[in-house]
mmCIF file with all atom_site columns, C-alpha atoms in Angstrom:
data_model
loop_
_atom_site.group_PDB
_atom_site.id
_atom_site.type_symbol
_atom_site.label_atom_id
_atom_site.label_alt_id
_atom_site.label_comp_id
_atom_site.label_asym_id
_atom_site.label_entity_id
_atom_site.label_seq_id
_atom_site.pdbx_PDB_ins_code
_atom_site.Cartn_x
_atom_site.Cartn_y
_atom_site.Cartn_z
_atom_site.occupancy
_atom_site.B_iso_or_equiv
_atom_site.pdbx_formal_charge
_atom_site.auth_seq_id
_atom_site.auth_comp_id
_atom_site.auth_asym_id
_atom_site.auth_atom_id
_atom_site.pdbx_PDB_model_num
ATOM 1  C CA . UNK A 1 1  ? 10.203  6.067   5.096   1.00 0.00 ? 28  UNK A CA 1
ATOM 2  C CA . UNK A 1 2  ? 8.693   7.898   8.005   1.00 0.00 ? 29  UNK A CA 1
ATOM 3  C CA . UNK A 1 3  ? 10.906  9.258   10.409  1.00 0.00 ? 30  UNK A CA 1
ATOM 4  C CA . UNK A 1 4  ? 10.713  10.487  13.809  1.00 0.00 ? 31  UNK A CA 1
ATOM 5  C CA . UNK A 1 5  ? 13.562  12.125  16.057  1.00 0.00 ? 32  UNK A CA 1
ATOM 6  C CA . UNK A 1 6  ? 13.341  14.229  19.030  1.00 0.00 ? 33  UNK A CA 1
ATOM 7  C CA . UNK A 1 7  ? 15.125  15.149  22.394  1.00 0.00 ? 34  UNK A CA 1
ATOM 8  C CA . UNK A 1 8  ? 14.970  13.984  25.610  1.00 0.00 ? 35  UNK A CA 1
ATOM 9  C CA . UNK A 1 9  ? 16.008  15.981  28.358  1.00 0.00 ? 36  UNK A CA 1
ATOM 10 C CA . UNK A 1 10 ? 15.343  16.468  32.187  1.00 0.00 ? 37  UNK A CA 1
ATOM 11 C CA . UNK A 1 11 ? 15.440  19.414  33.672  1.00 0.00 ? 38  UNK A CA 1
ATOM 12 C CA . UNK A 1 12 ? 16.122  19.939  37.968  1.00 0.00 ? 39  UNK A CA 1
ATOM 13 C CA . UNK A 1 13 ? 16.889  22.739  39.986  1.00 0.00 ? 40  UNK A CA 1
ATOM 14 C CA . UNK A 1 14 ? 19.799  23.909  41.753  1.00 0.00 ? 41  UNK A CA 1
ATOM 15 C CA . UNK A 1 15 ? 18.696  21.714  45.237  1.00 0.00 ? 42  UNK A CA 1
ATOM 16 C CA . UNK A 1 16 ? 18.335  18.814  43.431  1.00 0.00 ? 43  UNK A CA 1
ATOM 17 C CA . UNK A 1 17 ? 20.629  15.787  43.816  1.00 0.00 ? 44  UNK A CA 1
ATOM 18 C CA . UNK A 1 18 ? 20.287  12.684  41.220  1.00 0.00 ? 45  UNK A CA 1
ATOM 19 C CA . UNK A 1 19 ? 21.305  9.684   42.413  1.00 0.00 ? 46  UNK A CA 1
ATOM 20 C CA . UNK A 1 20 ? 19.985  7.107   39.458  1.00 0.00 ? 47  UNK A CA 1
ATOM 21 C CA . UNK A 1 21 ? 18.484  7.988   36.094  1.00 0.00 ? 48  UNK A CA 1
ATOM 22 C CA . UNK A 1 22 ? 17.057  5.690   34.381  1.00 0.00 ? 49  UNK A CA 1
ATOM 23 C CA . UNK A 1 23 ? 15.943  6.725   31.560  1.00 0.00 ? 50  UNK A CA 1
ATOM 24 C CA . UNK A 1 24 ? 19.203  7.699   28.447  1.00 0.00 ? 51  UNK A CA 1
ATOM 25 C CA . UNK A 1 25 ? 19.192  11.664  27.773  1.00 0.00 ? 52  UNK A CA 1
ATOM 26 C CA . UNK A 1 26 ? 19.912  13.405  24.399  1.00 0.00 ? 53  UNK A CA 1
ATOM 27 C CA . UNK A 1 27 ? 18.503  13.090  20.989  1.00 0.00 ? 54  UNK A CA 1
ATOM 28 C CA . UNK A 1 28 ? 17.205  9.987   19.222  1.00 0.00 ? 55  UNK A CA 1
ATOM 29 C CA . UNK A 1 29 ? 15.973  9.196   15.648  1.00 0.00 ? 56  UNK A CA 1
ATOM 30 C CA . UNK A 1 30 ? 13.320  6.202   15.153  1.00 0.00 ? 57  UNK A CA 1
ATOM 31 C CA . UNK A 1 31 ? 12.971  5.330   10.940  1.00 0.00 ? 58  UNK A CA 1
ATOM 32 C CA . UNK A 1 32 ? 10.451  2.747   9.837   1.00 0.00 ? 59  UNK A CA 1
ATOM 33 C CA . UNK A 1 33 ? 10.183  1.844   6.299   1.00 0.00 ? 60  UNK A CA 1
ATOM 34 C CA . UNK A 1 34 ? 6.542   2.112   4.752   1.00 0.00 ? 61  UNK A CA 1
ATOM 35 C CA . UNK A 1 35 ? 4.587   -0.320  2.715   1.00 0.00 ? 62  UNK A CA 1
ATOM 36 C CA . UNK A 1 36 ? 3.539   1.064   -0.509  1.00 0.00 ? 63  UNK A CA 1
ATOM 37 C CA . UNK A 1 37 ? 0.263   0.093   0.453   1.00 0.00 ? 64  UNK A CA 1
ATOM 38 C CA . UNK A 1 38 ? -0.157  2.761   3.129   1.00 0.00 ? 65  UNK A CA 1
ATOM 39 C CA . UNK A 1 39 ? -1.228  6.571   2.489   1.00 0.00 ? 66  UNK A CA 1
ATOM 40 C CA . UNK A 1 40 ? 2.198   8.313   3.580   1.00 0.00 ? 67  UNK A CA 1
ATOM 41 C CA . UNK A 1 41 ? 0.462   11.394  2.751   1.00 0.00 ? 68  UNK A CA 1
ATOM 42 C CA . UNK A 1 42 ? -2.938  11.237  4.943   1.00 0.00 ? 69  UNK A CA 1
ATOM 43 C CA . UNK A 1 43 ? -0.250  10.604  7.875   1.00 0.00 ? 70  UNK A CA 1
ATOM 44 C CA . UNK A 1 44 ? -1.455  12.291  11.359  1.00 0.00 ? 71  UNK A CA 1
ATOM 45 C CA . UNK A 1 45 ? 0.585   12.410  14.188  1.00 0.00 ? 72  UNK A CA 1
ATOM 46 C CA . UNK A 1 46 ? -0.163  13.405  17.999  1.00 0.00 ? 73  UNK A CA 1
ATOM 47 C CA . UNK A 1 47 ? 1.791   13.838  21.177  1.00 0.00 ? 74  UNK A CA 1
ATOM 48 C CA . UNK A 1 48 ? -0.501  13.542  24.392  1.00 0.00 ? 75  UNK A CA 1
ATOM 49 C CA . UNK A 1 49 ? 1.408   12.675  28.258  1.00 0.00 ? 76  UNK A CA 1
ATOM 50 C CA . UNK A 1 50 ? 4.321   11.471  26.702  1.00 0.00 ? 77  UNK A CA 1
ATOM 51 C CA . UNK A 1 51 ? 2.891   9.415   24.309  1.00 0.00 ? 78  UNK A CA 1
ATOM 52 C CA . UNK A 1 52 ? 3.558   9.682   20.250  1.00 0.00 ? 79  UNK A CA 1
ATOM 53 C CA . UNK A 1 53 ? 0.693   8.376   18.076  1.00 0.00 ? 80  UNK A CA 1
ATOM 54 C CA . UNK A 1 54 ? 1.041   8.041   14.468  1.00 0.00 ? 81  UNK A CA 1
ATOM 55 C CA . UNK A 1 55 ? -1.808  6.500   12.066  1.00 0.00 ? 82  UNK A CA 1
ATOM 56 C CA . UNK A 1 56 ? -1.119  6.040   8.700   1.00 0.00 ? 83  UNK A CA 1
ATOM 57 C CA . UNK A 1 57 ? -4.197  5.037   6.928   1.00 0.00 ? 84  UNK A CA 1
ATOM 58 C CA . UNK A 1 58 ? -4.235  1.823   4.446   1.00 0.00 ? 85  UNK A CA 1
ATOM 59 C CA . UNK A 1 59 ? -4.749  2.730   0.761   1.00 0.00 ? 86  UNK A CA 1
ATOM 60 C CA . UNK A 1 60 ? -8.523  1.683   -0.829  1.00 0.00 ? 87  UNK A CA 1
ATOM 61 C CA . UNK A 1 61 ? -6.934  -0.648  -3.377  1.00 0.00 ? 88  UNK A CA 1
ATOM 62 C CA . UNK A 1 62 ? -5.228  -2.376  -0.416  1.00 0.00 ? 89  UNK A CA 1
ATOM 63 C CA . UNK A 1 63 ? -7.943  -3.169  1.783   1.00 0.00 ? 90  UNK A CA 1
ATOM 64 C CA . UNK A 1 64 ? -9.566  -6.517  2.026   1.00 0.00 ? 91  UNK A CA 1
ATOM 65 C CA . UNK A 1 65 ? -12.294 -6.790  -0.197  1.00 0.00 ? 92  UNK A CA 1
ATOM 66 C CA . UNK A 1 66 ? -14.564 -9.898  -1.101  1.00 0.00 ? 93  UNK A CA 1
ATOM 67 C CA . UNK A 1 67 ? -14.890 -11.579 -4.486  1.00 0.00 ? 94  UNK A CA 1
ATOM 68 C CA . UNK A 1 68 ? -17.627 -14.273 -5.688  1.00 0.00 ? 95  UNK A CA 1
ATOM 69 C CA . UNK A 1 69 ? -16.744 -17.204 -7.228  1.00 0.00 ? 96  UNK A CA 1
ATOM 70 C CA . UNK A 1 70 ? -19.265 -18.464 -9.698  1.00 0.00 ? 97  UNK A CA 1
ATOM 71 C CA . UNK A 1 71 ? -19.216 -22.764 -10.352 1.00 0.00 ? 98  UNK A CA 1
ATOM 72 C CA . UNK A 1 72 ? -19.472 -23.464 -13.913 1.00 0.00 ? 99  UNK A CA 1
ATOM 73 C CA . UNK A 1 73 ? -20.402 -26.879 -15.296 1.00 0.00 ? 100 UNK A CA 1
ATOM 74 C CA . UNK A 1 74 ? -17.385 -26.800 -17.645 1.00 0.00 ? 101 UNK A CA 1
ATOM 75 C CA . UNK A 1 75 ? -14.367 -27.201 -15.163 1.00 0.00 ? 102 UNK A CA 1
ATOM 76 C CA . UNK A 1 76 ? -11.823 -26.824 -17.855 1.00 0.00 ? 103 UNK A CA 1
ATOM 77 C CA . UNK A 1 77 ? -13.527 -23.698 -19.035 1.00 0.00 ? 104 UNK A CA 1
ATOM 78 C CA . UNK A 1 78 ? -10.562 -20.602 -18.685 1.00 0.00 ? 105 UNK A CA 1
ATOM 79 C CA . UNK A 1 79 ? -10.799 -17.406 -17.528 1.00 0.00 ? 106 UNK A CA 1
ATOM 80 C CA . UNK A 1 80 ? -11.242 -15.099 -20.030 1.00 0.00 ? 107 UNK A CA 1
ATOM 81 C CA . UNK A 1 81 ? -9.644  -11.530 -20.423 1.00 0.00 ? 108 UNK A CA 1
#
């Protein structure tokens, strides 16, 4: 599970007046439940402008990969082990 919290808070001077806020204030926790086919620990994380980005790289067993099927003239002919 990878889990992200953090807190939110504004900050204004002793002139200023807030009318309407519009974004919620305080401290929040975000959990999202990883695939076992994702590398939790090559995990990189960066925080640019307001903006989190997480990658999480997919494991080299998981990735797509293509396999060659070869026609035999026998079609009852099983796979052997």
């Amino acid at each position: 599970m990878l889990s992200v919290s953090a807190k939110r808070e504004e900050q204004y001077s002793e002139d200023d007046r807030v009318f309407v806020r519009e974004r919620v204030m305080g401290t929040f926790t975000r959990r999202v439940y990883l695939s076992e086919h994702l590398d939790a620990e090559a995990i990189e994380a960066v925080y640019n402008n307001g903006v989190l980005a997480v990658r999480i790289p997919v494991l080299e067993r998981a990735k797509r990969r293509k396999v060659e099927i070869q026609k035999t003239a026998d079609t009852h002919k099983a796979i052997k082990s």
